[in-house]
Coordinates of C-alpha atoms in Angstrom, one line a residue:
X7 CA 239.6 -0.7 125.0
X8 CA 236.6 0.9 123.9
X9 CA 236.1 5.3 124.5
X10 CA 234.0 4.6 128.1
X11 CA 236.0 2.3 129.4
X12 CA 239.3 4.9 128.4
X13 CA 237.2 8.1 130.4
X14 CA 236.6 5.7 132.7
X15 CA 240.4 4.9 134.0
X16 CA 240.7 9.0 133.2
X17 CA 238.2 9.8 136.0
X18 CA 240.9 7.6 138.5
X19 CA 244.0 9.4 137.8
X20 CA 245.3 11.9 139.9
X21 CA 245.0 15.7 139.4
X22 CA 246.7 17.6 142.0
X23 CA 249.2 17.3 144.6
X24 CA 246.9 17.1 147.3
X25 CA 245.1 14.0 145.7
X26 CA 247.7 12.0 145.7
X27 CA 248.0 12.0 149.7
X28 CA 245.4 10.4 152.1
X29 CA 243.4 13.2 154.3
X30 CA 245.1 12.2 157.5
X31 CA 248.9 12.8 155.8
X32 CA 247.8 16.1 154.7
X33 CA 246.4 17.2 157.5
X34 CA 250.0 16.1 159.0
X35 CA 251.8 18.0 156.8
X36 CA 250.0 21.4 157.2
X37 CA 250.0 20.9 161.1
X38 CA 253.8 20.3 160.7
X39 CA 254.2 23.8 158.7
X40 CA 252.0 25.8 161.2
X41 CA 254.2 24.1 163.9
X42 CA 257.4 25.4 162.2
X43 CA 256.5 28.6 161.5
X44 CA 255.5 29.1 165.5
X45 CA 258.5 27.7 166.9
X46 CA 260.4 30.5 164.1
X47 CA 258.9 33.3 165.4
X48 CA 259.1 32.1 169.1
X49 CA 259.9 34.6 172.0
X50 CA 263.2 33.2 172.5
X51 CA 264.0 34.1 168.8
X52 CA 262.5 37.4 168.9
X53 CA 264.2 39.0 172.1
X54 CA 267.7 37.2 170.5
X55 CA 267.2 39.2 167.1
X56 CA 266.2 42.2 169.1
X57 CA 269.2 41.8 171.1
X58 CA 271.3 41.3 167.8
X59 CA 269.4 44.6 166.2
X60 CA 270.6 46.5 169.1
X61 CA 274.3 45.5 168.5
X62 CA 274.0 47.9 164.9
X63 CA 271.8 50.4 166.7
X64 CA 275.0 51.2 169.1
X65 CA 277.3 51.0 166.1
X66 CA 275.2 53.7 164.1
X67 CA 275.1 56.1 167.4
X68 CA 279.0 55.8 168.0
X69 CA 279.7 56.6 164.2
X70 CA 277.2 59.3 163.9
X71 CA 277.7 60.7 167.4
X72 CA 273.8 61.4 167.9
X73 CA 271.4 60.6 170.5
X74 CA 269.3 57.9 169.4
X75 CA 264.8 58.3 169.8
X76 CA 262.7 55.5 169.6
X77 CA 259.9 55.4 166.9
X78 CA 257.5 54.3 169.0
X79 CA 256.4 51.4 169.8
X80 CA 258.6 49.5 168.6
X81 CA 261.8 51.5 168.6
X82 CA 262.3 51.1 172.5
X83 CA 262.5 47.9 171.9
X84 CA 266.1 48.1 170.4
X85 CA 267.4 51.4 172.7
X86 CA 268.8 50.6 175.7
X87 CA 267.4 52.8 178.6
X88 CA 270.6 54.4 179.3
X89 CA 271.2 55.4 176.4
X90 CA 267.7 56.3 174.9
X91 CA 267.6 60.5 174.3
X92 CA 263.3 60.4 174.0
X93 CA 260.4 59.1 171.9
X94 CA 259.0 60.2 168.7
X95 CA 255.5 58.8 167.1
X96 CA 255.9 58.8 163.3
X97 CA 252.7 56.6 162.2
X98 CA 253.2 54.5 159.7
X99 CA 249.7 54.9 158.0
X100 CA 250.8 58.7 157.6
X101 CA 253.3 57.8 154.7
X102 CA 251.2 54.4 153.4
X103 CA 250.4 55.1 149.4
X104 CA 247.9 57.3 148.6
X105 CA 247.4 58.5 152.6
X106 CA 250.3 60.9 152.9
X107 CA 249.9 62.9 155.9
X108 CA 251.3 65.8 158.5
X109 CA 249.5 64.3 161.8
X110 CA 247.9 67.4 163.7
X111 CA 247.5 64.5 166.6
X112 CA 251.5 63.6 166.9
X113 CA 253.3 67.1 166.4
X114 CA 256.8 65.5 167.8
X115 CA 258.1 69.0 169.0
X116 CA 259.9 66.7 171.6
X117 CA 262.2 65.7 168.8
X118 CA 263.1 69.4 167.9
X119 CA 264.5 70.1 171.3
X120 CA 266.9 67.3 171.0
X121 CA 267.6 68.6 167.9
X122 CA 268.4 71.8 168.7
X123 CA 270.5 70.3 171.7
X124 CA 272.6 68.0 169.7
X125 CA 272.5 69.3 166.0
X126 CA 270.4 66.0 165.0
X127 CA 269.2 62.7 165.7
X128 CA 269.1 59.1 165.3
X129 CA 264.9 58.0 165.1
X130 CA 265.0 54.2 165.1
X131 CA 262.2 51.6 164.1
X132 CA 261.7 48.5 162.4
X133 CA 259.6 46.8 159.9
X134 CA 259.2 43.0 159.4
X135 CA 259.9 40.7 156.6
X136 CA 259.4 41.7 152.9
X137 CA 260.2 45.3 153.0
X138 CA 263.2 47.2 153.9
X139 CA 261.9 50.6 155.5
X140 CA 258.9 51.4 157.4
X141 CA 256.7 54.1 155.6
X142 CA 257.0 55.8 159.0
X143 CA 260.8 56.3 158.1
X144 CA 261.0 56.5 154.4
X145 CA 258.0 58.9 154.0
X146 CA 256.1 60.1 157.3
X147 CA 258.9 61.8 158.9
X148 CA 260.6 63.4 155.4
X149 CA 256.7 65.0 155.3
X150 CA 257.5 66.4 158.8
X151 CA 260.9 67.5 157.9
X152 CA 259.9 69.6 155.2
X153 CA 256.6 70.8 157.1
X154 CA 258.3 71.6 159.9
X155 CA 261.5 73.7 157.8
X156 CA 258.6 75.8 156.2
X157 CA 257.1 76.5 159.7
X158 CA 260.8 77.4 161.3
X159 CA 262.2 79.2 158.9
X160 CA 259.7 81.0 156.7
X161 CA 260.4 82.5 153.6
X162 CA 263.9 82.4 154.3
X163 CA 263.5 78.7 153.7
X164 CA 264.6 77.6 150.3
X165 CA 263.0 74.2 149.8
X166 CA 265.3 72.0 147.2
X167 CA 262.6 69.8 147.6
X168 CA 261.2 66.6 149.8
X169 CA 263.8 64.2 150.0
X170 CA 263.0 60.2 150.0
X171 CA 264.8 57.0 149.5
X172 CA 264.9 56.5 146.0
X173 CA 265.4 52.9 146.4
X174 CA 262.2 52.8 148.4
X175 CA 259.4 55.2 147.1
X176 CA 258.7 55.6 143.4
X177 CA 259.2 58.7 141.5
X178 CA 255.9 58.9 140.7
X179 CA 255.1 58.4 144.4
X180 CA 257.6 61.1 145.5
X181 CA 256.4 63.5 142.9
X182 CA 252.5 62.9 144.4
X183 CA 254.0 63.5 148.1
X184 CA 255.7 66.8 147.1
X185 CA 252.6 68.0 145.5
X186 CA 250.8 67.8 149.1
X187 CA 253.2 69.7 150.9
X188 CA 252.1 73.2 151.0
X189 CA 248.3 71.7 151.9
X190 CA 250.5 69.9 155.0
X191 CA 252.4 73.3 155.8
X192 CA 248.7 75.2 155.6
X193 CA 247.3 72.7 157.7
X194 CA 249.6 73.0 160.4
X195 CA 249.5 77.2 160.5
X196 CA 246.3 76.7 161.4
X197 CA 247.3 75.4 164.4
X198 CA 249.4 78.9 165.7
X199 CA 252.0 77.1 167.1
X200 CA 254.2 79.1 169.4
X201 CA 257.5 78.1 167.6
X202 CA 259.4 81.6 168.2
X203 CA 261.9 80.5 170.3
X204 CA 263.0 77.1 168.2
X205 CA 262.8 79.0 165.0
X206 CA 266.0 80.9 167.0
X207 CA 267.4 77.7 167.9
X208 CA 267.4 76.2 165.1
X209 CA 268.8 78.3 162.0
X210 CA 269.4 75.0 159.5
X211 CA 266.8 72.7 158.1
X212 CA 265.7 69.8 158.9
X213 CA 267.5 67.2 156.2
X214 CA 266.0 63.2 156.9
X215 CA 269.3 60.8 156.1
X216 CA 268.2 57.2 155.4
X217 CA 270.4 53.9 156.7
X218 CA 269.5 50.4 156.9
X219 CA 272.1 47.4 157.8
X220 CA 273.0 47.3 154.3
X221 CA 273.6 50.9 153.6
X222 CA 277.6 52.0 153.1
X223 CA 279.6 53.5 154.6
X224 CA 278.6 55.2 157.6
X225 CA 280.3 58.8 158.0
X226 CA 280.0 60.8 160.2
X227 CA 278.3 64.2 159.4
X228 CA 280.4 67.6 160.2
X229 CA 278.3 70.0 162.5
X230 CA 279.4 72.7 159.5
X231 CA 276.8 70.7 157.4
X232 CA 274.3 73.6 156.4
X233 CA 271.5 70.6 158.0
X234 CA 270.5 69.5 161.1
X235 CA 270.7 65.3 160.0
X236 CA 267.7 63.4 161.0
X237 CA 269.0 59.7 160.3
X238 CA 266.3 57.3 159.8
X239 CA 267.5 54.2 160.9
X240 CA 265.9 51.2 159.9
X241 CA 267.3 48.3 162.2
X242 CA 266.4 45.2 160.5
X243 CA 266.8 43.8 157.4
X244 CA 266.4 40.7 155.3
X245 CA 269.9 40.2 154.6
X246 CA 270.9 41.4 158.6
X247 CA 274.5 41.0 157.4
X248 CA 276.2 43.9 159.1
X249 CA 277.5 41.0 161.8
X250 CA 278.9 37.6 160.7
X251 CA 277.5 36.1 163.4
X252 CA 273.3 36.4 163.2
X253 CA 270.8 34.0 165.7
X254 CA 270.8 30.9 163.4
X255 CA 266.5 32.2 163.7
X256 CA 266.7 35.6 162.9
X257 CA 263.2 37.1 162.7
X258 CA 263.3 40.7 161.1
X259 CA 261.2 42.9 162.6
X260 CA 261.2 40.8 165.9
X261 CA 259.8 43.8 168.1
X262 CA 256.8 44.3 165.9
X263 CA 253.1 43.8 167.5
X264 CA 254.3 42.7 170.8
X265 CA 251.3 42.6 172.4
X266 CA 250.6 39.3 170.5
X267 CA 253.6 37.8 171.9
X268 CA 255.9 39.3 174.8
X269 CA 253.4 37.9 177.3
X270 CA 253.3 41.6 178.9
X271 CA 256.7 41.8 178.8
X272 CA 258.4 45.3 178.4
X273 CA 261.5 46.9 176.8
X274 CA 262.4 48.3 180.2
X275 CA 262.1 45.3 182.3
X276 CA 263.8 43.5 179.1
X277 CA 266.8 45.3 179.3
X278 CA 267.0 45.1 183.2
X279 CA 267.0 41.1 182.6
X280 CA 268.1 41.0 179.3
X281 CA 271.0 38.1 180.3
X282 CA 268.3 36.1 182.3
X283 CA 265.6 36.3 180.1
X284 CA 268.1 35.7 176.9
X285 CA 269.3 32.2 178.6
X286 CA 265.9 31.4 179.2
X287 CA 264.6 28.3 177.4
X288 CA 261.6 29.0 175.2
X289 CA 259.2 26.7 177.8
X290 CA 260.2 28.4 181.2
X291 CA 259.9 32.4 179.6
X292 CA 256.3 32.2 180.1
X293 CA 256.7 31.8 183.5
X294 CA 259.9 34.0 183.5
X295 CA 258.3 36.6 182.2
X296 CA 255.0 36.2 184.7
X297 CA 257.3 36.2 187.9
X298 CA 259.2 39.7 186.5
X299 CA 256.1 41.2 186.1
X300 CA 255.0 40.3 189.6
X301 CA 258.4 41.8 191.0
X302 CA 258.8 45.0 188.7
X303 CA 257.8 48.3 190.2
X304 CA 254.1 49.5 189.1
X305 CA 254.6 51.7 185.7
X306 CA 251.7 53.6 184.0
X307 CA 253.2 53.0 180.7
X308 CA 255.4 50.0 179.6
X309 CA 257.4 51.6 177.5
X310 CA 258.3 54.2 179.8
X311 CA 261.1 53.2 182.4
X312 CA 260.3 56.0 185.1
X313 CA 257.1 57.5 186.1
X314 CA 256.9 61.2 184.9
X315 CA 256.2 64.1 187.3
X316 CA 253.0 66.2 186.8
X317 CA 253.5 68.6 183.6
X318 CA 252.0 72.0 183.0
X319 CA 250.5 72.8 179.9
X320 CA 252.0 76.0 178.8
X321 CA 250.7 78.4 178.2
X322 CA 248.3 77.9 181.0
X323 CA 249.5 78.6 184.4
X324 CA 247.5 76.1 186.6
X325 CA 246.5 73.2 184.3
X326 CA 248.6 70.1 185.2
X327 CA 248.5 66.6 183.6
X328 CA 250.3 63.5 185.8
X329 CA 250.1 59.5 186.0
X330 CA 248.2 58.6 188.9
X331 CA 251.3 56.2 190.3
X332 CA 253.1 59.6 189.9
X333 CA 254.7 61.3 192.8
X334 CA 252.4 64.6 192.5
X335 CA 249.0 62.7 192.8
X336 CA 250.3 60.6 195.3
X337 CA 251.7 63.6 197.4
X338 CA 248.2 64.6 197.9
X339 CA 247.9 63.0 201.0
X340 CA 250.9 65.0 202.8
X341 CA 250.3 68.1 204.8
X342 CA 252.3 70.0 202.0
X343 CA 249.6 69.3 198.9
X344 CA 249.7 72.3 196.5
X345 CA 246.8 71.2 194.4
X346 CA 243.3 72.8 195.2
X347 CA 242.1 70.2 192.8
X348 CA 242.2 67.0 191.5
X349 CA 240.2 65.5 188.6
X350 CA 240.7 61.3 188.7
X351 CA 240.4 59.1 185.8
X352 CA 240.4 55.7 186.9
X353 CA 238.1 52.9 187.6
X354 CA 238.9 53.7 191.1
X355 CA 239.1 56.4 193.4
X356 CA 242.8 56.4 195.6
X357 CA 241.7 59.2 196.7
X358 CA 238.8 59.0 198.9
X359 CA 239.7 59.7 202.2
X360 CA 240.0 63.2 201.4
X361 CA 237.3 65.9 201.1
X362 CA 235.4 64.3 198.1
X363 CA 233.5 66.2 195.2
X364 CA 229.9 65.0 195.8
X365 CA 229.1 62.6 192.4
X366 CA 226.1 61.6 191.3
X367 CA 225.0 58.4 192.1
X368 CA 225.6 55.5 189.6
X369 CA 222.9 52.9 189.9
X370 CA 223.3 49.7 189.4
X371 CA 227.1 50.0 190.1
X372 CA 228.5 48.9 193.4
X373 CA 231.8 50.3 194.2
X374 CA 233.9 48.9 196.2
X375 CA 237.1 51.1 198.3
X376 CA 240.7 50.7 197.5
X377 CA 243.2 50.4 200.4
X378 CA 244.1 54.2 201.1
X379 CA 246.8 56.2 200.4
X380 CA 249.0 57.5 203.0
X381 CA 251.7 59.4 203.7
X382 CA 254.3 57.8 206.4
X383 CA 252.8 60.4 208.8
X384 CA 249.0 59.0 208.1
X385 CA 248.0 62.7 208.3
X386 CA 245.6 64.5 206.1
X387 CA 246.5 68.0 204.4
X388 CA 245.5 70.9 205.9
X389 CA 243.7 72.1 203.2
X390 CA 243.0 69.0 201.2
X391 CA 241.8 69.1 197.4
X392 CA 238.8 69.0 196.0
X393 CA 238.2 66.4 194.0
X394 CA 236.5 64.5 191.1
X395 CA 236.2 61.7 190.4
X396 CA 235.2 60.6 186.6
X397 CA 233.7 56.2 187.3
X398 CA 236.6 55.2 183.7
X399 CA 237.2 51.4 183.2
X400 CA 240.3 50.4 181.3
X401 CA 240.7 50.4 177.7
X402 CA 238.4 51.7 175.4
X403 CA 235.3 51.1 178.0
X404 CA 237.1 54.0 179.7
X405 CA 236.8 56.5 176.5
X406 CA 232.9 55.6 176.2
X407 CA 232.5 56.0 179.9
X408 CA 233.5 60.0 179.8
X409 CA 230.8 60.6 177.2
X410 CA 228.2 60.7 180.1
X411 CA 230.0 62.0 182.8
X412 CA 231.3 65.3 181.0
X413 CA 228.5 67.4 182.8
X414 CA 230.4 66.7 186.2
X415 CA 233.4 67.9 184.8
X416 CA 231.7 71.0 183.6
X417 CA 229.6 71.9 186.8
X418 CA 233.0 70.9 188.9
X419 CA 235.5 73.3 186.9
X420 CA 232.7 75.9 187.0
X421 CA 232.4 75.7 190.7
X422 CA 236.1 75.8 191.0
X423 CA 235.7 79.0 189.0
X424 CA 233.1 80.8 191.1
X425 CA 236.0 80.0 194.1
X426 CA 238.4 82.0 192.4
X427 CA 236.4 84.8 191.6
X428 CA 235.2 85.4 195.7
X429 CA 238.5 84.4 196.9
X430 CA 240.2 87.1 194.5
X431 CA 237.4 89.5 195.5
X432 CA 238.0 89.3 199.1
X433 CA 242.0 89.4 198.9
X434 CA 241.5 92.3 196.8
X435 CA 239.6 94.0 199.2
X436 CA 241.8 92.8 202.3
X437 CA 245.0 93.2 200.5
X438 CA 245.1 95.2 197.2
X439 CA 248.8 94.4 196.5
X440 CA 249.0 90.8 196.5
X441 CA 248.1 89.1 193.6
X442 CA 245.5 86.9 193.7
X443 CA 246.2 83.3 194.1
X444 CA 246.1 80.8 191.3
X445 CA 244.2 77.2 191.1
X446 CA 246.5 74.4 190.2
X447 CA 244.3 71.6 188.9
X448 CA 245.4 68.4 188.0
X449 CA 244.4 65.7 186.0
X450 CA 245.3 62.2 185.9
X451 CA 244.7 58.8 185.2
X452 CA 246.4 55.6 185.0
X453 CA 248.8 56.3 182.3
X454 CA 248.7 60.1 182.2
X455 CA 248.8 59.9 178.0
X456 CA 245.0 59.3 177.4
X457 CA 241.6 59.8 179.3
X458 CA 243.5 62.6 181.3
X459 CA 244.3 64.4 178.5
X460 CA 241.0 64.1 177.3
X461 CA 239.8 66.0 180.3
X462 CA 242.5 68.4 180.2
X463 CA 241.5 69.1 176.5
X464 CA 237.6 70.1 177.0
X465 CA 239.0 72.1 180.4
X466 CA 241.3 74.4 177.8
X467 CA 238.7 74.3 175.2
X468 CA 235.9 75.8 177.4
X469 CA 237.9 77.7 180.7
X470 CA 240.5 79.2 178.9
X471 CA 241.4 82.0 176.6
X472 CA 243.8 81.6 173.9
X473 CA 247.1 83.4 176.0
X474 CA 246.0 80.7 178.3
X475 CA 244.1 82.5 181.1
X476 CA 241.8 80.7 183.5
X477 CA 238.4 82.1 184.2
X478 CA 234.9 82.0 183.8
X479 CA 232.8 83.8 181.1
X480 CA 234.2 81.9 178.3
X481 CA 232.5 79.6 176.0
X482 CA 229.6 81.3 176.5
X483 CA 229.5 80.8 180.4
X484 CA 227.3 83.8 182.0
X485 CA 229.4 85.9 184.7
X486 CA 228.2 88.5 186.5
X487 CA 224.9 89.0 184.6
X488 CA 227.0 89.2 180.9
X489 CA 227.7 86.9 178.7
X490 CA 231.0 86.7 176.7
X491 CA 231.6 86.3 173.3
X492 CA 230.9 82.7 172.1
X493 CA 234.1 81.3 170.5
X494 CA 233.3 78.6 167.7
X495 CA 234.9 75.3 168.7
X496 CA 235.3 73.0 165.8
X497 CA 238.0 70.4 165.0
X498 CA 240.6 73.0 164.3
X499 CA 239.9 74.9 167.8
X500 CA 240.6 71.4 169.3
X501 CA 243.4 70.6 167.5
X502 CA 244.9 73.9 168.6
X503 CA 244.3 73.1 172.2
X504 CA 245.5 69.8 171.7
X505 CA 249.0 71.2 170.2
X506 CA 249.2 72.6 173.5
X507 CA 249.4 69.4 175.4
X508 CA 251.2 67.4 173.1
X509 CA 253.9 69.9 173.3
X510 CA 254.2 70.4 177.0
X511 CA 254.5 66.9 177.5
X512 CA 257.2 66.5 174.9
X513 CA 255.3 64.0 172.9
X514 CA 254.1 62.0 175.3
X515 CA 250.5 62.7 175.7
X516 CA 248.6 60.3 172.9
X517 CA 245.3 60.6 173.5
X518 CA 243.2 57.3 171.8
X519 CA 240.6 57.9 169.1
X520 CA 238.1 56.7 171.1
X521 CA 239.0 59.8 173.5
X522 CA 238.9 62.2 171.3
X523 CA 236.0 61.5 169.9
X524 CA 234.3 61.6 173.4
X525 CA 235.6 65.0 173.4
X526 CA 234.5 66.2 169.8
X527 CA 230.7 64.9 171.6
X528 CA 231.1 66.8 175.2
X529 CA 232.6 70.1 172.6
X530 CA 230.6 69.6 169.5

């Protein structure tokens, strides 16, 4: 055989795996993987190892004796809602390498009060295959811990240090973190958090206690310990061997990202049907799932199994934020309304049989007039509320939408204002003894956590004083011929006001990017 006739037969023989199967059975093969890995990390199998996480989340709150928070999102997932003491929001991007952070946004003062109430918690979350920790629990909330013992106690805190799971982040990494700290604690002062009275409360430090499944043993800590214990618990695991009985398709992590695959379903209306939709076969939860939705009572946020009441915003006496499925806005309509006004967030108005703000007219933008609300009498108040209502789509739309309607707001708070001023001039005159009577405003939107906190942001940013007084002649606002001083709002002035709401509402107010920037433009 001569040399071309040997390259020849060379060219022929095969050089990869992939050559030596036909197109069509390759193509089979990869579709049968893709179809594999689907069927693995079906719903059925995720809501069964959710369900089998839960099992060791009880174990870990009977043996530590602590009320147990969900991480949120995914941490209600796991907590039943009997049992669930609150929400906390530890990001996970706070504690990712390189981008340590203390989150001015999510304060989690909520998570002090239990603390204070039961000597420590349980925060629970999850992460999904390949590591065994979330960042949000092995680095995001030790940086709070620290952060927040420095603001508590002061100099009298003696810091041994941040602690961090040494089996999880790096010396080198935990050296870089520690370094950072007193930039965190700085950054937070700047804030003037009213912390007085927890800083009584709570006379230990804050001391973050890391457990997974595998972690042994689990003892219980004495309330003698010279810490408040803030367990991290970690609920899934790769090896998920703390029961010898696991689904035979554990998914780690199940609860992760549901939007992509719980078909709109809950962790409320999951527990509430847990054995239903547990026997449930893969094909028919779809459906399942559809028809509970259709049934379940109307909630402004899914991961919230009761609608909230309206909250003030200390220190402010007349500033309210509320859900709009809330009782308070939907009182409105009854002869005993309390609001003098109401500002509406929402693509609709429920509200417009009552005396209505006059808005400008949107063109090109037909609007069309939700059924009433009514109270079982059908009667209007005596004194109905004035309100405002800001045209906000769902979503991110909605955000975009307040950019060009923030000159309503303005001219609507100002008029409300001017109100105040002739009504307390005339009671004054009429009756010098009685205090003059103050404006509750609310504001409120679908979920109560975003576009209405937005609005209740730029009101405290431009109407009110920093003991939290309502009036005119601030931010430069003339009154009476004068003008006050100007106060510089910049992102730290905003992030002061902000600390406000987040920790009236105990956490729950989480305002959206999008909406905050529409802010920092109506402020800035």
């Amino acid at each position: 055989m001569n040399n071309e006739n040997i390259v020849a037969a060379a060219d022929t023989y095969p050089t990869s795996i992939s050559s030596l199967l036909l197109p069509t059975a390759s193509l089979n093969i990869s579709s049968a993987v893709s179809s594999l890995n689907r069927n693995s990390l079906s719903i059925s199998n995720r809501l069964s190892s959710i369900y089998h996480d839960s099992l060791f989340v009880r174990q870990i709150a009977e043996r530590y004796q602590l009320p147990l928070v969900a991480n949120e999102r995914c941490g209600s997932w796991y907590i039943p809602p009997d049992i669930k003491a609150g929400s906390a929001y530890f990001k996970s991007t706070d504690g990712h390498q390189g981008q340590w952070a203390f989150s001015t946004r999510r304060l989690n003062l909520q998570v002090l009060d239990i603390v204070e109430k039961h000597g420590g918690c349980i925060i629970v979350d999850s992460t999904r295959r390949g590591k065994s920790m979330p960042d949000a629990l092995s680095k995001t909330v030790p940086i709070w811990c620290e952060v927040m013992n420095s603001l508590l106690l002061g100099e009298s805190y003696e810091s041994t240090g941040i602690y961090t799971p040494e089996d999880v982040v790096s010396p080198s990494e935990h050296s870089q973190i520690q370094t950072r700290l007193d930039s965190f604690v700085e950054e937070a002062k700047r804030l003037h958090l009213d912390l007085q009275a927890r800083t009584q409360a709570l006379p230990k430090p804050l001391r973050p206690i890391f457990t997974i499944p595998t972690s042994t043993p689990f003892s219980p800590i004495s309330r003698e310990a010279p810490y408040n214990p803030i367990i991290c618990l970690t609920v899934s695991s790769p090896a998920s061997s703390f029961l010898k009985t696991p689904p035979p398709t554990y998914i780690q992590g199940a609860a992760d990202d549901s939007e992509s695959w719980s078909h709109g379903l809950t962790p409320p209306l999951f527990w509430a049907y847990k054995d239903q939709l547990l026997s449930t076969s893969e094909d028919d939860l779809p459906r399942l799932i559809q028809s509970l939705l259709l049934t379940a009572a109307p909630s402004p946020d899914p991961f919230r199994s009761t609608i909230p009441p309206a909250t003030l915003i200390q220190p402010t006496q007349s500033l309210y934020i509320a859900p709009l499925l809330s009782s308070a806005a939907l009182n409105t309509t009854t002869t005993s309304s309390s609001w003098d006004a109401i500002i509406v967030c929402a693509p609709t108005n429920p509200f417009f049989e009552l005396e209505l703000e006059e808005e400008e007219p949107q063109p090109q933008q037909q609007q069309q007039k939700p059924p009433p609300i009514t109270s079982p009498e059908k009667t209007k108040p005596k004194n109905p509320p004035q309100i405002l209502h800001l045209r906000c789509p769902d979503g991110k739309l909605g955000s975009r939408a307040l950019r060009t309607q923030w000159h309503l707001l303005i001219r609507f708070i100002t008029k409300i204002m001017l109100q105040l001023r002739t009504n307390s001039s005339s009671s004054s005159s009429s009756s010098p003894s009685r205090p003059p009577k103050k404006k509750k405003i609310l504001c409120t939107c679908p979920t109560g956590t975003d576009l209405s906190v937005g609005v209740a942001l730029v009101i405290l940013c431009r109407f009110f004083d920093d003991e939290g007084g309502l009036g005119l002649g601030l931010r430069g606002v003339e009154e009476e011929g004068r003008k006050e001083e100007v106060v510089v709002v910049d992102k730290t002035f905003i992030r002061r006001r902000l600390a406000w709401v987040t920790g009236s509402t105990m956490g729950e107010a989480n305002p959206s990017r999008e909406t905050l920037q529409a802010v920092s433009v109506c402020l800035m």
